Amino acid sequence: TAVPDRPYVRENPNAVVEPVLPEQPVAKAEPKKSPVDYAADAVDYDQDNKIVTLTGNVELKQDGRTLQSDKVVYNLKDDIATAEGNVIITDANGDVHHAESVELSDRMRQGLVDKIATTMTDGSRAWADEGIKESEQRYHLKNAAYTACEACKEDPSKRPPWQLHAKEVNVLKDEQRIEYKHAWLDLWGLPVLYTPYFSHPDGSVDQKSGLLTPSFGWNSELGGFYAQPYYWAISPSTDATFTVMPTTKEGPLGRVQFRKRFDDAYFETDTSFTHSSRTDSVNNTNVAEDAELRGHFFGKGGWDINDHWRARADIQLASDEQYLRQYGYSDDDILESRLYAERFEGRNYAIIEGMGFQDIRAGSAKSDQPNILPYAEMNFMGDPNATLGGRWEWNSSLLSLSRDGNGQDEWRGSTRASWARQDIMPVGLVFNTELGARADFYATTDRIEHALNPAEPDDEQDARFFPNAQFTASYPLKNNFKSFQLRVEPVTTVYLSPDIDNSTDIPNEDSQDVQLDVGNLLDGNRFPGLDRIEDKSHVAYGLKTGLYSYEGGYLDTFLGQSYNFDDDGNPFNAGSGLDTQSSDYVGSVNASFDGGKQYLSYRFQVDSDTLASQRHEMYGRTTMGPVQFDGSYMYAKGVAGTTYADSREQVTLGSTVELSDLWTLRADSVYDLSSVSENRGLRRALGTLTYTHQCYDIAVTADRNLANDSSGVQETTVMFRIGLKNLGEYATDKFQIGKNKTSDN
């Protein structure tokens, strides 16, 4: 009996091409079924029973699903297809199933499978003695195994590095997860973990609740430890992570991390707590403290109020000086908490904020740290070339600074107005002119001077007015060569200002750290902050040079110096590089070649009379094939009468070696080369060996710290980490697991 002609052409020219199977009559209210296109070497059609038997290279297609096998018996009336021999089923979503035999119904969306092996679209694989396909979204497997490892190209039958076995596995694609009952984890053929129930994401989801990759190791302060995080996907915009970390030497630690994002706001918190002991420094002696409740709180948030205003908060608190370092959360010496709101509009800016500081340096005087509430600043800037060929600027700020107890407190108000203009001459000379004036008012209570000498007043008020002018000229020159461009630019600046009394009753809170370098040599006022003003007229000059390859490489240099017009009442401290009439020479060399694989940054400061070294800072990096070396060097000459009377000298060395596509070795070390004998030598050594596979990674880290700030004693830490794709944390800050990697074994 003839059937409607709907040919399906097979690539095999020897195949018997048959028309489509006849569609079945349906009620008018039901949706029309899609036809089944098929091809086979031989076809037998039983018109009376509506049964089609296909043999030899059988292939059926319907609704994007494909079935291939040696033989298929298809009952059109009941919509049931039975396939035997080399069965391959390809779902519309790309999943591929291999089986010995299968029975499918409901347009191949449901079925029973014997001896099934499935390869999912992300490369994950599953096996089972028996499978039930409930729908396109749900499979149920008996005596099954699962792995996220792709098949070995050389030997697809080779055992994967890891797999999960279970009596029952449910693949729930509508929930984007896979669940197991009576499961055990097999690593390289060895069962290592059993659980009566286990569930994990199926690899197609970006956010899913479940266990993350644990970490474990040994630390000389904590002993052995094991940290197990659990991720809770509360909503697409909200999540939390809970971590429990038992240790052998101290009490267990709990940690809660929470994140929430709104349309125009966000906030996140990080809190931990434990009951443990610590070592404190009392009169330069290590003293063991009794166990106590300890912890930390970090919080961060932001709100974009409208097109002009936004608010931000960043809170950092710790229970004691050693906690963050002891548990590896932070190496910071000062914790800063900040709450502020700021406004942007055109070229104008305003901010109001409050700040608090927690000093977690062992043995430091905690009362020295101030609280700032409020600090407010407004900055207004005119349009370019709108005022006498230049632009005006006005800046005002208000500061309230207080300390606990009898520490020095301060109120400060400051306003500065300026006008600036740039002129470029036809010959290429560039002139910049800036005229400005600043007015400051200070009110100080609980003065340090009174604490040192009761004859000095406890409270004091002072004000000052300071006009200044700065004129800068530069002459940038360039010449193009065949493979590079040469640039040379001499620059000089003249700064004019009246003498003021920098030793007045104005406290110095924000202008203490003065260091001459290439970044501030050409500034008019080289003091940071506002409390101190450079009241010496001076000239600064320098020379910039550069070679710039058309392929992206470059080499640039700078060398400069400044000179005061008089040498009376120099406001700078010894060691700053500015404490003499002729400043120290400062310079820099920066180079990058071979697409950034070779890089050097060097800054220096040398005495203007003797050329003796005052400061050197160097960082370099070179990459040669699979090996990268990097290192830094720092030298700062000691300054008598300061807290840095001894010279400081330190070198860090590091190397990364790509041993293969999968193996990476990283080593770092810190050496103290200072003149103080007890500090000289190796201070820290760190090594990490990482194996990064398509479906897992393993990292082993050994860290030897010979200058542990948390307790003043030496510390050794060994960390081991294993991550399994789809079973936990898929990526870390340094290593991407399973991305851009292929499996060869």
XYZ file of C-alpha atoms in Angstrom:
745
model
C 0.000 0.000 0.000
C 1.388 3.366 -0.959
C 2.056 6.052 1.623
C 2.358 9.837 1.218
C 5.697 10.785 -0.322
C 8.069 12.480 2.151
C 11.571 11.242 1.276
C 14.426 11.283 3.747
C 17.753 11.071 1.935
C 20.544 9.074 3.568
C 24.210 9.805 2.843
C 24.786 6.063 2.263
C 24.100 5.538 -1.493
C 23.429 1.814 -0.970
C 20.676 2.379 1.555
C 17.024 1.728 0.733
C 15.262 5.080 0.900
C 11.652 4.903 1.980
C 8.991 7.572 2.357
C 7.817 8.746 5.729
C 5.560 6.565 7.845
C 1.895 7.510 7.590
C 0.555 9.911 10.154
C -2.045 8.555 12.566
C -5.539 10.023 12.714
C -6.000 12.270 15.740
C -8.873 14.097 17.337
C -9.279 17.653 16.161
C -8.674 19.034 19.656
C -5.257 17.335 19.976
C -2.065 18.865 18.567
C -0.781 17.300 15.391
C 2.055 14.816 15.871
C 5.279 15.372 13.998
C 6.033 12.762 11.326
C 8.817 10.239 11.748
C 11.426 10.341 8.987
C 13.366 7.134 8.595
C 15.850 5.249 6.470
C 17.055 1.638 6.520
C 18.599 -1.045 4.350
C 15.332 -3.025 4.420
C 11.743 -2.165 5.396
C 8.749 -4.407 6.094
C 5.404 -2.647 6.583
C 2.426 -4.524 8.119
C -0.505 -2.372 6.957
C -3.101 -4.267 9.000
C -1.302 -3.978 12.357
C 0.350 -0.664 11.568
C 3.802 -2.101 12.356
C 6.977 -1.176 10.513
C 10.100 -3.314 10.821
C 13.362 -1.715 9.737
C 16.660 -3.591 9.534
C 20.200 -2.646 8.607
C 21.615 0.819 9.367
C 18.303 2.045 10.734
C 17.838 5.749 11.438
C 14.677 7.472 12.707
C 14.185 11.227 13.209
C 11.354 13.038 14.967
C 11.163 16.434 16.721
C 14.932 16.849 16.649
C 15.605 13.418 18.183
C 17.423 10.656 16.339
C 17.510 6.884 16.904
C 20.070 4.654 15.186
C 20.328 0.855 15.511
C 20.617 -2.444 13.660
C 16.884 -3.152 13.928
C 13.771 -1.178 14.863
C 10.192 -2.389 15.202
C 7.834 0.587 15.229
C 4.163 0.256 16.270
C 2.475 3.282 14.739
C -0.817 2.678 16.506
C 0.682 2.660 20.021
C 3.609 4.971 19.135
C 6.145 2.472 20.512
C 9.520 1.796 18.918
C 11.732 -1.109 19.988
C 15.370 -0.973 18.911
C 18.022 -3.674 19.201
C 21.723 -3.813 18.394
C 24.159 -0.887 18.535
C 21.468 1.519 19.657
C 22.373 5.224 19.593
C 19.861 7.868 20.671
C 20.623 11.565 20.184
C 18.345 13.956 22.057
C 17.342 17.372 20.791
C 19.611 18.963 23.408
C 22.662 17.068 22.132
C 22.917 14.294 24.739
C 23.952 10.962 23.177
C 22.896 7.566 24.618
C 24.368 4.178 23.653
C 22.495 0.989 24.617
C 22.042 -2.689 23.783
C 18.284 -2.368 23.461
C 15.674 0.297 24.017
C 11.921 0.748 23.968
C 10.691 4.276 23.224
C 7.260 5.872 23.253
C 5.625 9.306 23.145
C 7.598 10.396 20.063
C 10.831 8.975 21.559
C 10.541 11.142 24.675
C 9.998 8.197 27.044
C 11.548 4.771 27.154
C 13.227 1.804 28.817
C 16.907 1.161 28.128
C 19.163 -1.809 28.790
C 22.923 -1.324 29.366
C 23.021 2.408 28.657
C 26.012 4.743 28.358
C 25.328 8.483 28.050
C 27.549 11.361 26.953
C 26.125 14.779 27.858
C 26.669 18.043 26.021
C 29.276 19.272 28.545
C 31.357 16.096 28.134
C 30.052 14.415 31.282
C 29.319 10.696 31.012
C 27.062 8.190 32.765
C 26.619 4.405 32.657
C 23.860 2.143 33.952
C 22.628 -1.432 33.781
C 19.097 -0.164 33.255
C 17.609 3.194 32.404
C 14.155 4.711 32.362
C 13.591 7.834 30.292
C 10.599 9.500 31.889
C 10.785 12.574 29.657
C 13.286 14.680 27.769
C 14.200 16.248 31.113
C 14.316 13.230 33.461
C 16.282 9.963 33.415
C 16.375 7.285 36.086
C 19.313 4.870 36.141
C 19.933 1.670 38.108
C 23.423 0.523 39.170
C 24.923 3.587 37.557
C 28.118 5.608 37.468
C 28.829 9.239 36.567
C 31.936 11.261 35.727
C 32.561 14.734 34.337
C 35.755 13.496 32.663
C 35.754 13.283 28.897
C 36.633 9.950 27.319
C 40.298 9.285 26.650
C 40.973 9.843 22.953
C 43.478 7.001 22.736
C 41.380 4.497 24.710
C 37.717 5.502 25.236
C 37.157 2.439 27.439
C 39.846 3.501 29.922
C 38.682 4.093 33.504
C 38.210 7.847 34.173
C 40.267 9.514 36.931
C 37.180 9.755 39.108
C 33.596 8.579 39.013
C 30.562 8.361 41.244
C 28.843 4.984 41.613
C 25.303 4.603 42.894
C 22.510 2.089 43.214
C 20.191 4.699 41.742
C 20.869 7.901 39.792
C 18.258 10.461 38.789
C 19.218 12.946 36.063
C 16.863 15.887 36.641
C 17.553 18.317 33.817
C 14.514 20.420 34.665
C 16.123 21.032 38.073
C 19.652 21.158 36.570
C 20.997 18.591 38.998
C 21.895 14.929 39.345
C 21.050 13.009 42.519
C 22.459 9.733 43.823
C 21.245 7.170 46.318
C 23.724 4.883 48.084
C 26.686 6.437 46.303
C 30.443 6.186 46.673
C 33.268 8.164 45.131
C 35.932 6.298 43.192
C 39.343 7.972 42.728
C 41.650 6.177 40.308
C 39.860 2.914 40.991
C 39.811 3.204 44.791
C 36.552 3.866 46.702
C 37.238 6.752 49.095
C 33.845 8.093 50.236
C 30.320 6.727 50.788
C 27.067 8.617 51.266
C 23.448 7.413 51.353
C 22.408 10.493 49.354
C 24.273 12.991 47.219
C 23.298 15.701 44.739
C 25.262 18.101 42.526
C 24.685 20.444 39.543
C 24.622 18.828 36.117
C 27.077 21.280 34.538
C 24.477 23.387 32.727
C 23.748 25.718 35.650
C 25.639 28.796 36.816
C 24.200 28.787 40.336
C 23.196 25.755 42.389
C 23.190 24.882 46.077
C 25.609 22.222 47.207
C 28.970 21.367 48.722
C 31.993 23.225 47.392
C 35.506 21.873 47.165
C 37.015 21.413 50.636
C 40.547 22.337 51.616
C 42.691 20.680 54.208
C 46.254 20.812 55.429
C 48.501 21.428 58.378
C 49.590 24.642 60.096
C 52.070 24.964 62.950
C 49.625 27.184 64.884
C 46.341 25.417 64.103
C 47.602 21.882 63.556
C 45.688 19.803 61.057
C 42.567 21.426 59.617
C 39.745 20.651 57.210
C 37.522 23.383 55.763
C 34.217 22.331 54.185
C 32.138 25.068 52.499
C 28.473 24.740 51.525
C 26.974 27.052 48.900
C 23.314 28.097 49.192
C 21.780 29.538 46.015
C 18.963 31.496 47.618
C 17.917 33.279 44.418
C 19.556 34.513 41.206
C 20.526 37.689 43.084
C 21.206 36.245 46.546
C 23.540 33.568 47.839
C 25.392 32.470 50.958
C 28.339 30.230 51.758
C 28.722 28.433 55.088
C 32.090 26.963 56.061
C 33.035 24.778 59.013
C 36.725 24.233 59.748
C 37.743 21.926 62.616
C 41.392 22.007 63.720
C 43.468 19.672 65.870
C 45.133 22.352 68.026
C 42.342 24.917 68.375
C 38.566 24.989 68.422
C 36.473 24.687 65.260
C 35.896 27.774 63.140
C 32.638 28.813 61.502
C 32.346 31.232 58.603
C 29.313 32.794 56.888
C 29.524 34.744 53.623
C 26.402 36.438 52.249
C 25.815 38.369 49.033
C 22.764 40.245 47.778
C 22.325 42.334 44.637
C 19.453 44.669 43.808
C 18.757 46.596 40.609
C 20.713 49.614 41.845
C 22.402 48.357 45.024
C 24.359 45.479 46.524
C 25.864 44.339 49.791
C 27.993 41.428 50.974
C 29.270 40.268 54.349
C 31.995 37.907 55.509
C 31.925 36.787 59.148
C 33.863 34.152 61.059
C 34.004 33.094 64.699
C 35.863 30.592 66.855
C 36.972 29.927 70.428
C 40.753 29.639 70.432
C 43.964 30.766 72.086
C 46.560 33.202 70.786
C 50.029 34.510 71.501
C 50.396 38.182 72.442
C 53.519 40.321 72.707
C 53.973 41.966 76.123
C 57.148 43.989 76.656
C 58.728 42.211 73.664
C 57.944 38.825 75.235
C 55.532 36.291 73.721
C 52.747 35.488 76.186
C 50.168 32.730 75.602
C 46.620 34.023 76.166
C 43.760 31.797 77.342
C 41.211 30.630 74.799
C 38.543 33.239 74.071
C 35.821 34.065 71.558
C 37.463 35.481 68.442
C 36.371 36.401 64.948
C 36.074 39.013 62.247
C 33.471 40.921 60.237
C 33.946 42.334 56.755
C 31.039 44.100 55.095
C 30.745 45.921 51.798
C 27.809 47.580 50.079
C 26.780 50.188 47.563
C 23.709 52.090 46.388
C 23.490 54.011 43.116
C 20.916 56.500 44.334
C 20.392 58.333 41.032
C 22.364 59.601 38.055
C 24.429 61.910 40.282
C 24.597 60.379 43.767
C 25.943 57.067 44.997
C 26.714 55.666 48.467
C 29.274 53.077 49.487
C 30.272 51.272 52.692
C 33.284 49.109 53.528
C 33.579 47.783 57.095
C 36.532 45.764 58.456
C 36.712 44.589 62.074
C 38.721 41.914 63.893
C 38.619 40.681 67.482
C 42.400 40.964 68.014
C 45.719 41.658 66.318
C 46.592 38.079 65.395
C 43.264 36.644 64.257
C 43.236 37.559 60.549
C 46.815 36.428 59.984
C 46.494 33.291 62.090
C 43.531 32.061 60.042
C 44.795 33.378 56.706
C 42.173 36.059 56.020
C 44.421 39.125 55.643
C 47.983 40.372 56.108
C 46.956 44.027 56.505
C 48.428 46.016 59.395
C 45.590 48.559 59.551
C 41.910 47.775 59.003
C 39.986 50.670 57.483
C 36.231 51.088 57.737
C 34.657 53.668 55.475
C 31.151 54.994 54.836
C 30.632 57.674 52.206
C 28.321 59.294 49.693
C 29.567 61.100 46.609
C 28.113 63.205 43.826
C 29.198 63.494 40.197
C 27.868 66.162 37.864
C 29.740 67.348 34.820
C 33.222 68.411 35.944
C 32.137 68.800 39.569
C 32.520 66.373 42.458
C 31.491 66.195 46.123
C 31.942 63.621 48.876
C 31.064 63.244 52.544
C 32.405 60.311 54.502
C 33.318 58.807 57.829
C 36.340 56.591 58.493
C 37.572 54.433 61.334
C 40.830 52.517 61.711
C 41.821 49.435 63.685
C 45.533 48.891 64.263
C 46.271 45.155 64.276
C 50.048 45.428 64.451
C 51.276 43.450 67.437
C 52.379 45.716 70.285
C 51.413 49.032 68.645
C 49.702 51.881 70.481
C 46.043 51.524 69.531
C 45.081 55.011 70.770
C 47.103 56.562 67.914
C 44.512 55.521 65.330
C 41.972 58.281 64.658
C 38.293 58.285 63.821
C 37.227 60.670 61.069
C 33.657 61.953 61.083
C 32.966 63.761 58.966
C 35.283 64.426 56.084
C 33.621 66.480 53.361
C 35.035 67.795 50.111
C 33.648 69.749 47.173
C 35.448 70.293 43.892
C 34.185 72.567 41.125
C 35.962 72.999 37.792
C 35.232 75.370 34.930
C 35.189 74.504 31.253
C 38.516 74.449 29.385
C 39.546 77.737 27.738
C 36.455 79.478 29.122
C 38.212 81.885 31.510
C 41.069 83.987 30.092
C 41.983 81.114 27.816
C 42.155 78.664 30.716
C 39.926 77.075 33.351
C 39.233 77.833 37.013
C 38.968 75.368 39.904
C 37.670 75.665 43.448
C 38.143 73.050 46.166
C 36.912 73.088 49.772
C 37.163 70.455 52.494
C 36.192 69.962 56.123
C 37.762 67.429 58.498
C 36.875 66.319 62.022
C 39.428 63.922 63.517
C 39.196 62.432 67.007
C 40.972 59.803 69.100
C 39.882 57.753 72.070
C 40.974 58.924 75.503
C 43.375 61.840 75.658
C 44.671 61.495 72.111
C 45.013 64.598 69.962
C 41.831 65.765 68.196
C 41.569 68.148 65.264
C 39.116 70.263 63.281
C 40.276 71.549 59.900
C 38.716 73.652 57.177
C 40.464 74.365 53.882
C 39.619 76.220 50.666
C 41.699 76.587 47.518
C 41.002 78.527 44.320
C 43.165 78.269 41.213
C 43.340 79.099 37.524
C 45.306 77.097 34.933
C 46.091 77.537 31.261
C 48.082 75.696 28.592
C 49.716 77.308 25.556
C 51.404 75.457 22.685
C 53.786 77.527 20.593
C 54.130 77.042 16.812
C 57.625 75.589 17.341
C 56.206 72.921 19.673
C 57.024 74.411 23.086
C 54.339 73.654 25.685
C 53.719 76.153 28.513
C 51.479 75.461 31.521
C 50.583 78.212 33.967
C 48.795 77.749 37.304
C 47.956 80.490 39.817
C 46.340 79.611 43.134
C 45.705 80.510 46.737
C 44.698 78.449 49.769
C 43.245 79.331 53.166
C 43.259 76.903 56.136
C 41.823 77.002 59.652
C 42.754 74.549 62.445
C 41.384 73.920 65.941
C 43.269 71.338 68.028
C 42.479 69.838 71.445
C 44.448 67.448 73.683
C 47.606 68.523 71.879
C 50.621 66.206 71.841
C 52.806 69.148 72.838
C 50.810 69.575 76.046
C 51.181 65.877 76.894
C 54.958 66.209 76.500
C 55.199 69.598 78.205
C 52.338 70.686 80.494
C 53.477 74.295 80.045
C 52.193 74.146 76.467
C 48.493 74.945 75.963
C 46.131 71.984 75.724
C 43.975 73.609 73.013
C 45.045 75.780 70.095
C 43.612 77.486 67.016
C 45.536 78.693 63.993
C 44.964 79.912 60.440
C 47.074 80.594 57.361
C 46.789 81.990 53.841
C 49.061 80.741 51.095
C 49.220 82.053 47.491
C 51.430 80.330 44.929
C 52.248 80.226 41.228
C 53.718 77.509 39.026
C 55.065 77.790 35.479
C 56.017 74.660 33.516
C 57.658 74.427 30.111
C 58.399 71.329 28.044
C 59.614 70.686 24.525
C 58.495 67.253 23.252
C 60.471 66.070 20.222
C 60.162 62.925 18.142
C 61.815 61.271 15.193
C 60.483 58.278 13.297
C 62.877 55.523 12.297
C 62.265 52.362 10.311
C 61.229 50.155 13.227
C 60.745 52.541 16.147
C 60.011 56.095 17.198
C 62.408 58.158 19.332
C 60.983 60.732 21.753
C 62.919 63.275 23.801
C 61.257 65.792 26.119
C 63.129 68.219 28.385
C 60.860 69.698 31.056
C 61.285 72.354 33.732
C 58.946 73.917 36.267
C 59.288 77.023 38.438
C 57.292 77.186 41.678
C 56.933 80.516 43.502
C 55.565 80.847 47.031
C 55.993 83.049 50.112
C 57.670 81.816 53.284
C 55.286 80.676 56.022
C 55.872 79.242 59.472
C 55.548 75.456 59.135
C 56.435 75.049 62.824
C 53.257 76.749 64.030
C 50.541 75.184 66.175
C 49.099 73.367 63.164
C 49.338 69.586 63.776
C 50.778 67.247 61.175
C 48.356 64.381 60.630
C 48.458 63.724 56.865
C 51.797 65.119 55.631
C 54.278 62.901 57.449
C 55.265 60.415 54.748
C 57.365 62.499 52.330
C 59.415 60.747 49.680
C 60.817 62.343 46.540
C 60.325 60.296 43.365
C 59.623 60.709 39.664
C 55.919 60.999 40.402
C 56.100 64.188 42.485
C 59.370 65.849 41.415
C 57.576 68.310 39.121
C 54.771 69.065 41.597
C 54.703 72.468 43.235
C 53.982 71.161 46.730
C 55.729 67.818 47.339
C 54.052 67.308 50.736
C 51.175 64.810 50.696
C 47.951 65.908 52.370
C 47.200 69.443 53.562
C 48.832 69.865 56.977
C 52.250 70.850 55.644
C 53.003 73.209 52.751
C 56.174 73.522 50.710
C 56.865 77.211 51.163
C 60.163 77.266 49.289
C 60.320 78.695 45.792
C 62.178 76.246 43.628
C 62.884 75.030 40.143
C 62.646 71.397 39.056
C 63.960 69.997 35.813
C 64.204 66.673 34.084
C 64.607 64.822 30.823
C 62.227 62.205 29.450
C 63.347 59.870 26.666
C 61.671 56.951 24.983
C 62.053 54.370 22.249
C 58.721 52.987 21.045
C 58.578 50.034 18.685
C 55.785 49.933 16.133
C 55.148 46.364 17.323
C 54.310 47.501 20.873
C 57.615 47.318 22.747
C 59.040 50.351 24.501
C 61.936 51.695 26.579
C 61.475 54.981 28.434
C 63.652 56.816 30.943
C 63.467 59.868 33.178
C 66.098 61.726 35.195
C 65.473 64.866 37.223
C 66.282 67.088 40.202
C 64.977 70.190 41.955
C 66.749 73.230 43.416
C 65.505 75.654 46.105
C 66.181 79.360 45.531
C 67.226 79.667 49.185
C 68.234 77.185 51.858
C 66.763 78.757 54.983
C 64.124 76.906 56.999
C 63.849 73.816 54.805
C 60.544 72.138 55.829
C 61.489 68.589 54.819
C 62.882 65.892 57.087
C 66.206 64.147 56.603
C 65.988 61.205 54.224
C 63.172 62.679 52.139
C 65.528 63.629 49.298
C 64.366 67.255 49.613
C 66.130 68.283 52.833
C 68.996 70.081 51.062
C 69.036 73.025 48.665
C 69.775 70.698 45.750
C 67.544 67.670 45.933
C 68.641 64.127 45.294
C 68.559 62.873 41.720
C 65.556 60.697 40.956
C 64.951 58.643 37.866
C 63.214 55.687 36.322
C 63.672 53.116 33.577
C 60.732 51.153 32.161
C 60.906 48.603 29.383
C 58.608 46.043 27.795
C 59.315 43.782 24.831
C 58.040 40.644 23.155
C 54.390 41.351 23.862
C 55.020 42.004 27.553
C 56.904 38.752 28.117
C 60.018 40.776 28.992
C 59.352 43.620 31.421
C 61.444 45.876 33.681
C 60.540 48.741 36.019
C 63.284 50.530 37.945
C 63.165 53.658 40.124
C 66.087 55.168 41.961
C 67.169 58.039 44.200
C 70.852 58.992 44.588
C 72.609 61.724 46.554
C 73.214 64.858 44.480
C 76.765 65.353 45.795
C 78.188 61.852 46.216
C 75.805 59.834 44.009
C 75.474 57.460 46.967
C 72.406 55.222 46.826
C 69.426 56.444 48.822
C 66.663 54.265 47.429
C 66.200 51.644 44.717
C 62.995 49.897 43.650
C 63.108 47.327 40.866
C 60.702 44.789 39.425
C 61.402 42.507 36.485
C 59.716 39.683 34.631
C 60.929 37.470 31.823
C 59.220 34.604 30.027
C 61.163 31.996 28.111
C 58.905 29.326 26.678
C 57.200 27.482 29.543
C 59.276 29.244 32.227
C 58.612 32.660 33.757
C 60.925 34.371 36.235
C 59.964 37.435 38.227
C 61.577 39.320 41.048
C 61.792 42.606 42.887
C 64.475 44.456 44.805
C 64.077 47.266 47.331
C 66.711 49.326 49.120
C 66.099 52.338 51.381
C 68.931 54.000 53.243
C 68.411 54.417 56.975
C 67.746 57.875 58.410
C 69.209 58.632 61.828
C 66.758 59.833 64.451
C 63.742 58.152 62.841
C 62.021 54.798 63.257
C 63.951 53.711 60.146
C 67.457 54.371 61.407
C 68.686 51.128 59.845
C 68.837 50.648 56.104
C 66.229 48.319 54.644
C 67.018 45.939 51.808
C 64.880 43.108 50.489
C 64.672 40.905 47.433
C 61.832 38.649 46.287
C 62.275 35.932 43.684
C 59.622 33.885 41.946
C 59.274 31.443 39.107
C 56.430 29.700 37.307
C 57.184 26.605 35.246
C 54.630 25.027 32.914
C 55.990 21.498 33.233
C 53.403 20.307 30.717
C 49.909 21.195 29.558
C 48.647 19.852 32.881
C 51.456 20.405 35.416
C 52.458 23.821 36.835
C 55.075 24.610 39.461
C 55.274 27.969 41.262
C 57.973 28.979 43.755
C 58.419 32.251 45.674
C 60.916 33.451 48.247
C 61.620 36.598 50.262
C 65.119 37.491 51.463
C 66.015 40.224 53.940
C 69.408 41.748 53.101
C 69.324 44.481 55.754
C 72.301 45.400 57.905
C 70.565 44.166 61.075
C 71.987 40.689 61.579
C 68.946 39.189 63.329
C 66.729 40.138 60.381
C 69.081 39.070 57.597
C 68.377 35.917 55.627
C 65.450 34.001 54.196
C 62.153 35.333 55.546
C 59.639 33.288 53.579
C 59.532 30.423 51.075
C 56.422 29.275 49.239
C 55.921 26.536 46.673
C 52.836 25.232 44.855
C 52.560 22.243 42.525
C 49.333 22.108 40.528
C 47.912 19.484 38.219
C 45.052 20.846 36.099
C 43.003 18.230 34.255
C 39.912 18.594 32.128
C 37.708 17.381 34.988
C 39.707 17.938 38.171
C 42.667 19.730 39.642
C 45.056 18.986 42.481
C 47.227 21.567 44.231
C 49.794 21.072 46.981
C 51.203 24.178 48.708
C 54.001 24.398 51.255
C 54.587 27.743 52.991
C 57.446 28.459 55.396
C 57.099 31.874 57.093
C 60.081 32.817 59.242
C 58.645 36.185 60.268
C 55.059 35.520 61.290
C 53.412 38.776 62.359
C 50.617 37.043 64.241
C 52.805 35.717 67.035
C 56.413 36.539 66.198
C 57.286 32.855 65.824
C 58.084 30.821 62.745
C 55.228 29.112 60.956
C 54.887 26.307 58.453
C 51.739 25.540 56.484
C 51.011 22.656 54.119
C 47.844 22.807 52.033
C 46.302 20.170 49.777
C 43.372 20.828 47.496
C 41.450 18.677 45.040
C 38.613 19.974 42.898
C 36.247 17.763 40.901
C 34.301 19.299 38.041
C 30.556 19.596 38.725
C 31.001 18.183 42.243
C 32.234 21.370 43.832
C 34.117 24.566 43.282
C 35.032 24.631 39.607
C 37.544 27.494 39.751
C 39.892 29.216 42.150
C 41.545 32.624 41.965
C 44.632 31.160 40.306
C 43.565 28.017 38.483
C 40.748 27.319 36.062
C 39.668 23.702 36.299
C 38.602 21.969 33.146
C 38.594 25.061 30.938
C 40.583 25.061 27.706
C 41.986 21.625 28.580
C 41.597 18.369 26.677
C 41.933 14.847 27.942
C 44.523 12.622 26.326
C 44.380 9.800 28.882
